[in-house]
Structures are given as C-alpha cells and as structure tokens.
PDB file of C-alpha atoms in Angstrom:
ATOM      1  CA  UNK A   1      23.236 -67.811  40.126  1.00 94.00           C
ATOM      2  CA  UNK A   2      22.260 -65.396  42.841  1.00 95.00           C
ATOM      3  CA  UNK A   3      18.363 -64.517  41.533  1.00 96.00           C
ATOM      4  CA  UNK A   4      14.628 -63.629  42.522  1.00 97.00           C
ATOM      5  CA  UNK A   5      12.465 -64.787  40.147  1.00 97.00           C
ATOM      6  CA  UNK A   6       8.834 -63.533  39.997  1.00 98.00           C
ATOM      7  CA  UNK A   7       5.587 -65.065  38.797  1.00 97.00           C
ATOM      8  CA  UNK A   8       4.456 -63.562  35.368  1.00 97.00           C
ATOM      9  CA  UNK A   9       2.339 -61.209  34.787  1.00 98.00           C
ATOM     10  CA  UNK A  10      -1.604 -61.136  35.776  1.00 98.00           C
ATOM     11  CA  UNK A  11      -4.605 -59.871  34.292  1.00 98.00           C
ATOM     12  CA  UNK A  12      -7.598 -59.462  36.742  1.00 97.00           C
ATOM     13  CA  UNK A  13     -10.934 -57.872  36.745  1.00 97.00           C
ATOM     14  CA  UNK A  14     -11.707 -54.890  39.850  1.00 97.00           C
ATOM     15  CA  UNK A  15     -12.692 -56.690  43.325  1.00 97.00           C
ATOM     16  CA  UNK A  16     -10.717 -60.091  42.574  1.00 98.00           C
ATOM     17  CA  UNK A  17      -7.095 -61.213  43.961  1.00 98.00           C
ATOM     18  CA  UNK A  18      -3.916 -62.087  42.770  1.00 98.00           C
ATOM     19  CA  UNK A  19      -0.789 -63.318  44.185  1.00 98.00           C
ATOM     20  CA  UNK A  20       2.965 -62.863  43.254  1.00 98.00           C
ATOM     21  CA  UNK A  21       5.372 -65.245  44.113  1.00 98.00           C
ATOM     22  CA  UNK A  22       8.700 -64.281  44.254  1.00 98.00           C
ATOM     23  CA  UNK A  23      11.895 -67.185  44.398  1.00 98.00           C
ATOM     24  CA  UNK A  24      15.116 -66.550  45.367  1.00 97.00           C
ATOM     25  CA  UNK A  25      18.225 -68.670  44.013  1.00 96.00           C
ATOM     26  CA  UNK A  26      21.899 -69.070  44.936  1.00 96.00           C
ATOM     27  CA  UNK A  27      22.463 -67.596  48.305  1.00 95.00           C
ATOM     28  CA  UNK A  28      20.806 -68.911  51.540  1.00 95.00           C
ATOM     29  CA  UNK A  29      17.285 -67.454  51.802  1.00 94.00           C
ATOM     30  CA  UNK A  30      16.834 -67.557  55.596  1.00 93.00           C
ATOM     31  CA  UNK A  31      19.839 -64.819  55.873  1.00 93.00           C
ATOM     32  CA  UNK A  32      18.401 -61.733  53.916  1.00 95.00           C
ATOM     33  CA  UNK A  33      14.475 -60.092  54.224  1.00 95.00           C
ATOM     34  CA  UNK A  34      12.340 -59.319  51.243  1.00 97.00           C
ATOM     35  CA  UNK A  35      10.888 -56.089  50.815  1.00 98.00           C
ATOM     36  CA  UNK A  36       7.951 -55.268  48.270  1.00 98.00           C
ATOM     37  CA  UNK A  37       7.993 -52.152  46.042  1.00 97.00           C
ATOM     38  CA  UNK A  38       4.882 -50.936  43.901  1.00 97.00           C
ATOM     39  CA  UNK A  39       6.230 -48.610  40.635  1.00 94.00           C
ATOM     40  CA  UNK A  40       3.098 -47.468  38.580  1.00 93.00           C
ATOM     41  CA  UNK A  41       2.977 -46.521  35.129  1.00 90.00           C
ATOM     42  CA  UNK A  42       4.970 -43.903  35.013  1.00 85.00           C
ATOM     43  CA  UNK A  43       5.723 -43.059  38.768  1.00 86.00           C
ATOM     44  CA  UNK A  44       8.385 -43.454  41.023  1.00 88.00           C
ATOM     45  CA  UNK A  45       8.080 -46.587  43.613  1.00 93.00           C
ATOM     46  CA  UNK A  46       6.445 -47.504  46.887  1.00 95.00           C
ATOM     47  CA  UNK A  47       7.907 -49.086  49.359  1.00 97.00           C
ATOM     48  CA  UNK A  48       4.906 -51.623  50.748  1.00 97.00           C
ATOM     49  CA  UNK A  49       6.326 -53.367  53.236  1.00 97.00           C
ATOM     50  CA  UNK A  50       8.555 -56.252  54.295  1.00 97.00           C
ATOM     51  CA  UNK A  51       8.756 -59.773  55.600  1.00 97.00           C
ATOM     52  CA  UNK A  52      11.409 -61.601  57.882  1.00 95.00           C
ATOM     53  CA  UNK A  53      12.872 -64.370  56.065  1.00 93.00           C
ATOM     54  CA  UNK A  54      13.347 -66.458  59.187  1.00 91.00           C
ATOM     55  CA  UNK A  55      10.237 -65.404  61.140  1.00 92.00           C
ATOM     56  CA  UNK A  56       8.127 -64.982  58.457  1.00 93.00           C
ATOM     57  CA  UNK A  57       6.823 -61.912  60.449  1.00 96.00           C
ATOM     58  CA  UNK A  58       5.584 -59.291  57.780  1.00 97.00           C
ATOM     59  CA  UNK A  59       5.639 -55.261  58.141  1.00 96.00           C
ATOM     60  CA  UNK A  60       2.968 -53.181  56.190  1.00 97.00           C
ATOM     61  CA  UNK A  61       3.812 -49.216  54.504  1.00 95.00           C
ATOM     62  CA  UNK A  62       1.076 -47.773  56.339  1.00 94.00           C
ATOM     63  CA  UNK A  63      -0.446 -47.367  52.690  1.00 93.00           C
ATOM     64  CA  UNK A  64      -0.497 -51.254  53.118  1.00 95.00           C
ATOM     65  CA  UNK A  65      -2.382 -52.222  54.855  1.00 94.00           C
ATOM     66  CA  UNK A  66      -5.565 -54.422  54.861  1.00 93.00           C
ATOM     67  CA  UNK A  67      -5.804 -55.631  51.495  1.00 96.00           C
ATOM     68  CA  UNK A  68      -1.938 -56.950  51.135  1.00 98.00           C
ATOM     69  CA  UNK A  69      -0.454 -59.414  52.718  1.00 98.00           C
ATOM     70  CA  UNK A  70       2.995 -60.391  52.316  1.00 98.00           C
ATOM     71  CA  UNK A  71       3.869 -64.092  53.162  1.00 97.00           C
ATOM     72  CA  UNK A  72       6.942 -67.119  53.117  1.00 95.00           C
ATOM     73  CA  UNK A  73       7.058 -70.693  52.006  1.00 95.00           C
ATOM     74  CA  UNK A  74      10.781 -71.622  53.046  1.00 94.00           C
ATOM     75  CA  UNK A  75      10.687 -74.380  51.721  1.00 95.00           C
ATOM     76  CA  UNK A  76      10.950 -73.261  48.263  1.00 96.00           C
ATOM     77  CA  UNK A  77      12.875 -70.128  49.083  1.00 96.00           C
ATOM     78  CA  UNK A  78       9.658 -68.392  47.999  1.00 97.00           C
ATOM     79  CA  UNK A  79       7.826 -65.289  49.199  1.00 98.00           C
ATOM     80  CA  UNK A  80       4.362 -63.975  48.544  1.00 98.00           C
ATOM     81  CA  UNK A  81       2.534 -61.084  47.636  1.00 98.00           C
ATOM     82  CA  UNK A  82      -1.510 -61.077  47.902  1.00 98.00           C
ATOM     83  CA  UNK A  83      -3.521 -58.756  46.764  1.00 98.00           C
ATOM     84  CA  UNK A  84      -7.336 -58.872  47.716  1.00 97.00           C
ATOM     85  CA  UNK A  85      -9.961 -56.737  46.735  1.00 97.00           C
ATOM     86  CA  UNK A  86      -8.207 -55.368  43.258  1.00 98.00           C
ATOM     87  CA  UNK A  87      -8.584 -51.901  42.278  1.00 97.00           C
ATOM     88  CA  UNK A  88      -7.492 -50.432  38.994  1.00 96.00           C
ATOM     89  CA  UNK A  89      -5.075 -48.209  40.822  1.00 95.00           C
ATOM     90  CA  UNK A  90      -3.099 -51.113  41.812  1.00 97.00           C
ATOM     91  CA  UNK A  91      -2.285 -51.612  38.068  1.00 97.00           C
ATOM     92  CA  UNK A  92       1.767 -51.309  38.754  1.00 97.00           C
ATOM     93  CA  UNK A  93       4.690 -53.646  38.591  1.00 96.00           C
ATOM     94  CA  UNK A  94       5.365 -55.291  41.874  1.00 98.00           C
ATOM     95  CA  UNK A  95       8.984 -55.768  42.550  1.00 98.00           C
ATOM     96  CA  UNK A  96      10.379 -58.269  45.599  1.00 98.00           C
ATOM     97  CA  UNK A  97      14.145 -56.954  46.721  1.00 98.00           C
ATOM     98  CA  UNK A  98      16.662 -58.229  48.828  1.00 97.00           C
ATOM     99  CA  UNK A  99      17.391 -56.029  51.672  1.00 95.00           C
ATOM    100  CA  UNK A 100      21.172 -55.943  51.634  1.00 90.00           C
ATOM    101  CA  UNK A 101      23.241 -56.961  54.708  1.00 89.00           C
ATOM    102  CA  UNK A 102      25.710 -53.748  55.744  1.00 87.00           C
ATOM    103  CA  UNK A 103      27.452 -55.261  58.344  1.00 85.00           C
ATOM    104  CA  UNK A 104      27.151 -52.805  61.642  1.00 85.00           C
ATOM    105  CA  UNK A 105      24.644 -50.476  59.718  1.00 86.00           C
ATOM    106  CA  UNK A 106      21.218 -50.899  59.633  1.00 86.00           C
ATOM    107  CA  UNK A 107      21.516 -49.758  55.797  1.00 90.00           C
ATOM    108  CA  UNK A 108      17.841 -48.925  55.939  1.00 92.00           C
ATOM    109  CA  UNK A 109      16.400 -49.164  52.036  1.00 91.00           C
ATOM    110  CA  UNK A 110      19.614 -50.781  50.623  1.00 93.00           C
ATOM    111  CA  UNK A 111      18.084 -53.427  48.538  1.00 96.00           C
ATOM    112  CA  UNK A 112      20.871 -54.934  46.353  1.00 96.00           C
ATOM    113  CA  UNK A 113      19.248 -57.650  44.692  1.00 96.00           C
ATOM    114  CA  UNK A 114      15.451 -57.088  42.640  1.00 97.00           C
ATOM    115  CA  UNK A 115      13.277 -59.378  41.081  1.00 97.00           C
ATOM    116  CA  UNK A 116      12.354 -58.807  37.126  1.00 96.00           C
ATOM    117  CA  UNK A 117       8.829 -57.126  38.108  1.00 97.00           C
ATOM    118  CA  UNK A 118       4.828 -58.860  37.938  1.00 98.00           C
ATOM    119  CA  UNK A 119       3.211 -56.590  36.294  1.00 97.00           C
ATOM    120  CA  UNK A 120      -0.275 -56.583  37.436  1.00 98.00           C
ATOM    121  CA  UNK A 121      -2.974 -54.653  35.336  1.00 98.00           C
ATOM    122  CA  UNK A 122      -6.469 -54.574  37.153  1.00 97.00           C
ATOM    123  CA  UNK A 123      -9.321 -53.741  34.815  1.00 96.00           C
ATOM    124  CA  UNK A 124     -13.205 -54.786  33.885  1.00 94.00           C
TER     125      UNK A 124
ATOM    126  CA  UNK B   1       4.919 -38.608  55.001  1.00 59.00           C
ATOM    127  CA  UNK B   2       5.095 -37.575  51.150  1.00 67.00           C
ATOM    128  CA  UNK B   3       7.510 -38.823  48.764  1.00 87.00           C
ATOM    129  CA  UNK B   4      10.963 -37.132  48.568  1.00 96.00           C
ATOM    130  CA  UNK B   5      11.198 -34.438  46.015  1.00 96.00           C
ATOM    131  CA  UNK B   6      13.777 -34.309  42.741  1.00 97.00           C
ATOM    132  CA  UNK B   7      13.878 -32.695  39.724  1.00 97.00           C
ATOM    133  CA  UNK B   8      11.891 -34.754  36.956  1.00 95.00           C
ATOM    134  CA  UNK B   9      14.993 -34.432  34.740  1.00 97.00           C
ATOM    135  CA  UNK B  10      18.691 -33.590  34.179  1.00 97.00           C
ATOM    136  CA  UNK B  11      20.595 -33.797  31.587  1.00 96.00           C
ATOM    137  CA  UNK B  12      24.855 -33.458  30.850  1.00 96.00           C
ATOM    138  CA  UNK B  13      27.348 -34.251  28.068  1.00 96.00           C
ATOM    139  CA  UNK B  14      29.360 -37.488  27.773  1.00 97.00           C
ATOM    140  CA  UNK B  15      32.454 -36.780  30.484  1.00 97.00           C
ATOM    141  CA  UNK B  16      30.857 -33.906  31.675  1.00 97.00           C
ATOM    142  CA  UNK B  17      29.506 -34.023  35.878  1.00 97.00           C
ATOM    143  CA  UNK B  18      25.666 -33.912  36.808  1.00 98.00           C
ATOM    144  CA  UNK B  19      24.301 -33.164  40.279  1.00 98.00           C
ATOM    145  CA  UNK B  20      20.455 -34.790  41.081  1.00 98.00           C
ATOM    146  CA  UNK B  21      18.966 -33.580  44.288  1.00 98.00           C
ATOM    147  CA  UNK B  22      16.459 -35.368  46.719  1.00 98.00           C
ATOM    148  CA  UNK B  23      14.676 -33.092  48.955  1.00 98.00           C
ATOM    149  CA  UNK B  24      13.142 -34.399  52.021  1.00 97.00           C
ATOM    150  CA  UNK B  25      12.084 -33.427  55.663  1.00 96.00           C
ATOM    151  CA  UNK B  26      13.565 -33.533  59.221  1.00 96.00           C
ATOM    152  CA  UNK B  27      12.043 -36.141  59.664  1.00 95.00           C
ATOM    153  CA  UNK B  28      13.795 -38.179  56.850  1.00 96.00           C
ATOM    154  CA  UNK B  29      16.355 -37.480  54.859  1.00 97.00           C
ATOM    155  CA  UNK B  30      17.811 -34.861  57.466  1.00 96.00           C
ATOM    156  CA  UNK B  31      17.169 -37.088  60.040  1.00 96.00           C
ATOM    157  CA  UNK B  32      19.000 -40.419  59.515  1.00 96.00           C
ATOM    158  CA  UNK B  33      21.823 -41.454  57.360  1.00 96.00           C
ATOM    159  CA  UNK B  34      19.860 -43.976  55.412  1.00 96.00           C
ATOM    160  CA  UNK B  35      19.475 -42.520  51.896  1.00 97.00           C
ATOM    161  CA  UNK B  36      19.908 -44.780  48.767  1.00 98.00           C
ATOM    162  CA  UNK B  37      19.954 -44.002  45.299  1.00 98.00           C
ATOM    163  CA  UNK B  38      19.345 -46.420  42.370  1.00 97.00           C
ATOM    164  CA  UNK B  39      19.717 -46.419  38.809  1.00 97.00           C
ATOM    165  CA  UNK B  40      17.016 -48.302  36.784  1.00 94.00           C
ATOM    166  CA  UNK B  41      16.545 -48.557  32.837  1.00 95.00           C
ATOM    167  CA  UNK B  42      13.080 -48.778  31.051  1.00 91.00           C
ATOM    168  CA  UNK B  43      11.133 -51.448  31.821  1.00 89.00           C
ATOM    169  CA  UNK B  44      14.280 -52.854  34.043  1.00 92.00           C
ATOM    170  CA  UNK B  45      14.586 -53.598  37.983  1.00 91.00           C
ATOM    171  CA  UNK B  46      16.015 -50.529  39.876  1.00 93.00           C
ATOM    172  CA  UNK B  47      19.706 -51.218  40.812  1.00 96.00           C
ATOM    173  CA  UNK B  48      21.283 -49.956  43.844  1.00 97.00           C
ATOM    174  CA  UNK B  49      23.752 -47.236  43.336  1.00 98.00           C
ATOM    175  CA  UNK B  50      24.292 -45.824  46.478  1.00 97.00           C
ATOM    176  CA  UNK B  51      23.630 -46.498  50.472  1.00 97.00           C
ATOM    177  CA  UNK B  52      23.988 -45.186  53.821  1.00 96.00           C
ATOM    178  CA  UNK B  53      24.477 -41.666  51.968  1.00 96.00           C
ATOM    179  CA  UNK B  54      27.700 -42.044  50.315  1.00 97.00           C
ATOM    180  CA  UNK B  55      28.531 -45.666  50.293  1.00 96.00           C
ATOM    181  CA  UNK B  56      28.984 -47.587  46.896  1.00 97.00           C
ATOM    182  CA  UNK B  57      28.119 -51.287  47.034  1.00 95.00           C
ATOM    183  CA  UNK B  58      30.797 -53.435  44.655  1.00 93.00           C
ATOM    184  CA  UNK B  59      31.043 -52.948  41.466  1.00 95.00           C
ATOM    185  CA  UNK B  60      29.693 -49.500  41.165  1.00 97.00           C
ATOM    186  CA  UNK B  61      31.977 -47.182  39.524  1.00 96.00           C
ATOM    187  CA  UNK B  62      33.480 -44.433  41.550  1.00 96.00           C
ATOM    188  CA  UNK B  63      32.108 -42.171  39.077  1.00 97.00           C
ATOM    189  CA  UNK B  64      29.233 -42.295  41.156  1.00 98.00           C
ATOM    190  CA  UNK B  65      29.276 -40.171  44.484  1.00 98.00           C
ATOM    191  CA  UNK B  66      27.030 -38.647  46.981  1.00 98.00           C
ATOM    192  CA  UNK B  67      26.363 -36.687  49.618  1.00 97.00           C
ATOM    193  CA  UNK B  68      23.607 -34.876  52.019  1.00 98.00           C
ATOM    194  CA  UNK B  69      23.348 -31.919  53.553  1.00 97.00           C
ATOM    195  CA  UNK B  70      20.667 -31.046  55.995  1.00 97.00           C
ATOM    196  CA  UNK B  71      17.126 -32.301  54.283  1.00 97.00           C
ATOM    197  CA  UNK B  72      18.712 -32.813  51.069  1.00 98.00           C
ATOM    198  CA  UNK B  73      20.627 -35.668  49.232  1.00 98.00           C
ATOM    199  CA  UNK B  74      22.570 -35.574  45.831  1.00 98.00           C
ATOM    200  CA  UNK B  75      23.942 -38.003  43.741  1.00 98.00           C
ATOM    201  CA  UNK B  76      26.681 -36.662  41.375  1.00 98.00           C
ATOM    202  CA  UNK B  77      27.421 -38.586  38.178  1.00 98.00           C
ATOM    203  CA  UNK B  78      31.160 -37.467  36.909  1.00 97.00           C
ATOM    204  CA  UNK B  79      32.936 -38.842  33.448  1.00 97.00           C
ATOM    205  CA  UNK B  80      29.266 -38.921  32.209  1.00 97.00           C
ATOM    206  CA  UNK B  81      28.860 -42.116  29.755  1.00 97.00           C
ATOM    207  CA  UNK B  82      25.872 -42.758  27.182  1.00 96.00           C
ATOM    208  CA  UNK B  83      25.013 -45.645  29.263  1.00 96.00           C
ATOM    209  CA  UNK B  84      24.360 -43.394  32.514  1.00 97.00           C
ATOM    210  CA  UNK B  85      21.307 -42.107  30.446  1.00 98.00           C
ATOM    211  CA  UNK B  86      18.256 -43.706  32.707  1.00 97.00           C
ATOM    212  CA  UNK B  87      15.730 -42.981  35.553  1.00 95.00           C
ATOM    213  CA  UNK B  88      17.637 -42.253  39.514  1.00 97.00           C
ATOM    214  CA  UNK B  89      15.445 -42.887  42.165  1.00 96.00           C
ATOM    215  CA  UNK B  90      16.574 -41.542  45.992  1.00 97.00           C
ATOM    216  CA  UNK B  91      15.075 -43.361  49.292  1.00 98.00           C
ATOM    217  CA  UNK B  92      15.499 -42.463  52.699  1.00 97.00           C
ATOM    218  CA  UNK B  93      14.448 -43.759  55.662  1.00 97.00           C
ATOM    219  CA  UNK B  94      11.759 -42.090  57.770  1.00 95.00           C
ATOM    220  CA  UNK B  95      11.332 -43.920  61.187  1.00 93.00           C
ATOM    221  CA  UNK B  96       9.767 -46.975  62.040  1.00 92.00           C
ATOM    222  CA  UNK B  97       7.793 -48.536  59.441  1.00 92.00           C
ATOM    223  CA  UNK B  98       8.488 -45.918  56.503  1.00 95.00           C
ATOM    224  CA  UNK B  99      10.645 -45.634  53.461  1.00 96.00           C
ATOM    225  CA  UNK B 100      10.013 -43.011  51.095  1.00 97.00           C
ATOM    226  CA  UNK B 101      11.221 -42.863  47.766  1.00 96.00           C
ATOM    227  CA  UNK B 102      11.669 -39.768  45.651  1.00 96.00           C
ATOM    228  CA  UNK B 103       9.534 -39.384  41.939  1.00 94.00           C
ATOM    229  CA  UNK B 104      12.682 -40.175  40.352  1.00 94.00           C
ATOM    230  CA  UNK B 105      14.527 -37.973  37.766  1.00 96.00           C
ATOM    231  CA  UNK B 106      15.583 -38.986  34.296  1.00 97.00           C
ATOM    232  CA  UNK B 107      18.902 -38.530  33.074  1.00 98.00           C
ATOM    233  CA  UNK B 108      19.853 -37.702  29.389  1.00 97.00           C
ATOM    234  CA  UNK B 109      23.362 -37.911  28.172  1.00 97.00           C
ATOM    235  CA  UNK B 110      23.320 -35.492  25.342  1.00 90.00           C
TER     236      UNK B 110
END
C-alpha cells in the first residue's frame, strides 16, 4: 500500500526538541521528494521546506530556518523533521507530502500523497 | 510574501455550483502556472484536488474545475454533494524557495 506514516504525537516543554519521522511504503522512495507543511490550530498551512530524496539535500521556507532541519535515512525509506529550541507557537500538526511527479511540468506544490499529521503541542 | 487570500467560507445547495477564489500577487499566483487546490476534512490530511491551475490528478471527479485569471485562482465545485462539505486550501508557487498557501475557506453544503 502506497503510504507515509508519521511518528505519533509529542508533548514537549518550551526550549526542548522533537523529531518527526515520517516512512513512506509501496512505491520506490528515492523517485519522489518530501515536503513539510506546518497547519496550526485553526489556520491554513505552511509550506516549511523540502528535502531531495536521492541527495538528501534539504530546502528551508525562509520562515525555516535555523531551528528546523529536515533530514533522510534511506535506508528505511524514512525522512525527518527536527525541531530545536521549541516554542509554543510551533504547537501545529506537521504533515510530510509527496511532491507529485507531472511529467514535463515542474507541478510546483502538487503534493499527491500526505502523511496522517504529528501533532506537536509545545507547552510548560 | 503573505499568504494567498480566500474567502473564510462559502456555502451552496446539494447539485447546485460554488466558485472559491484565491487572491495572490504578481509575483505568485499571476506569475506562474503552479496553483493547487486541496480538499481536506477535520482533523484529516489535505488531498490534492487540483494542479498546474486546471489539471485534475486521477480519480478526482470532473465536478471539480479551475481556473486563473491574472492574480487570482478559483476552484468551482458543480453537482454539489454533502460530502464536498470541508476546508479548500489554494497554493501557488512564488519563485525560488516559496510556496504560499491561502487561509483556506470552508465549504457548507446546505
């Protein structure tokens, strides 16, 4: 079954870190990058970023940057999210999403396969 | 850049046609031909609707359409069914490094 499957949900105190994983299933991993979206309660998403799935080379939102850090293991089909520094406006679910393939077009924010959402609440 | 701008609801009868907008800049969604729409249900993973503007990926119904014209985007939902009732979020492109997404707009099916 073609799936990304994210690490549950976290509970974590202002200043610490946390990390979502984020496995993909069923298709071959090394042929489609992995974005990162942030939706908070209530809000529409963020785009954060994304990460090559051969390369491993990550891209930050310039929102992004510094405290995230967006990483592969490939061999466990399995990309990262790390969060440093918590704040308890980076309560939110954190989604991982496929970016599609479009053929000739770039298809630029075409993400057609999500993972469930981490939900990550930061407070004291 | 700020987030794209739609209408924080919209609302239609069951077979009846509803229009959501997605306002943007030049410098986004009037300046490429990357703009995305997705459906998503409470406390559910956003699903991609739309891409490159008018395209539907498989399996979406052709009820769904869209279009753009300059800095703004629009999603039409004809045939309206009960389950079309949920939250449509717009994307666009915005140059290197940047992908905005709009504040999303939720849809009742009276």
């Amino acid at each position: 079954q073609v799936q990304l499957v994210q690490s549950g949900s976290e509970l974590k105190k202002p200043g610490a870190s946390v990390k979502v994983s984020c496995k993909a299933s069923g298709y071959t991993f090394n042929n489609y990058n992995i974005n990162w979206v942030r939706q908070a309660p209530g809000q529409g998403p963020e785009w954060m970023g994304w990460i090559h799935s051969n390369t491993g080379k990550p891209t930050y939102a310039q929102a992004f940057t510094g405290r995230y850090v967006l990483s592969l293991d490939t061999s466990v089909n399995t990309a990262y999210l790390q969060i440093s520094g918590l704040k308890a406006e980076d309560t939110a679910v954190y989604y991982c999403a496929r970016k599609s393939l479009c053929g000739s077009s770039a298809c630029y924010g075409a993400f057609d396969l999500w993972g469930q959402g981490t939900l990550v609440t930061v407070s004291s | 850049q700020s987030a794209l701008t739609q209408p924080p609801s919209a609302s239609g009868s069951p077979g009846q046609s509803v229009t959501i907008s997605c306002t943007g800049t030049s410098s986004d969604v009037g300046g490429y031909n990357f703009v995305s729409w997705y459906q998503q249900y409470p406390g559910k993973a956003p699903k991609l609707m739309i891409y490159d503007v008018t395209k539907r990926p498989s399996g979406v119904p052709d009820r769904f359409s869209a279009s753009k014209s300059g800095n703004t985007a629009s999603l039409t939902v004809s045939g309206l069914q009960p389950d079309d009732e949920a939250d449509y979020f717009c994307t666009s492109y915005g140059g290197t490094n940047v992908l905005l997404f709009g504040g999303g707009t939720k849809l009742s099916v009276l």
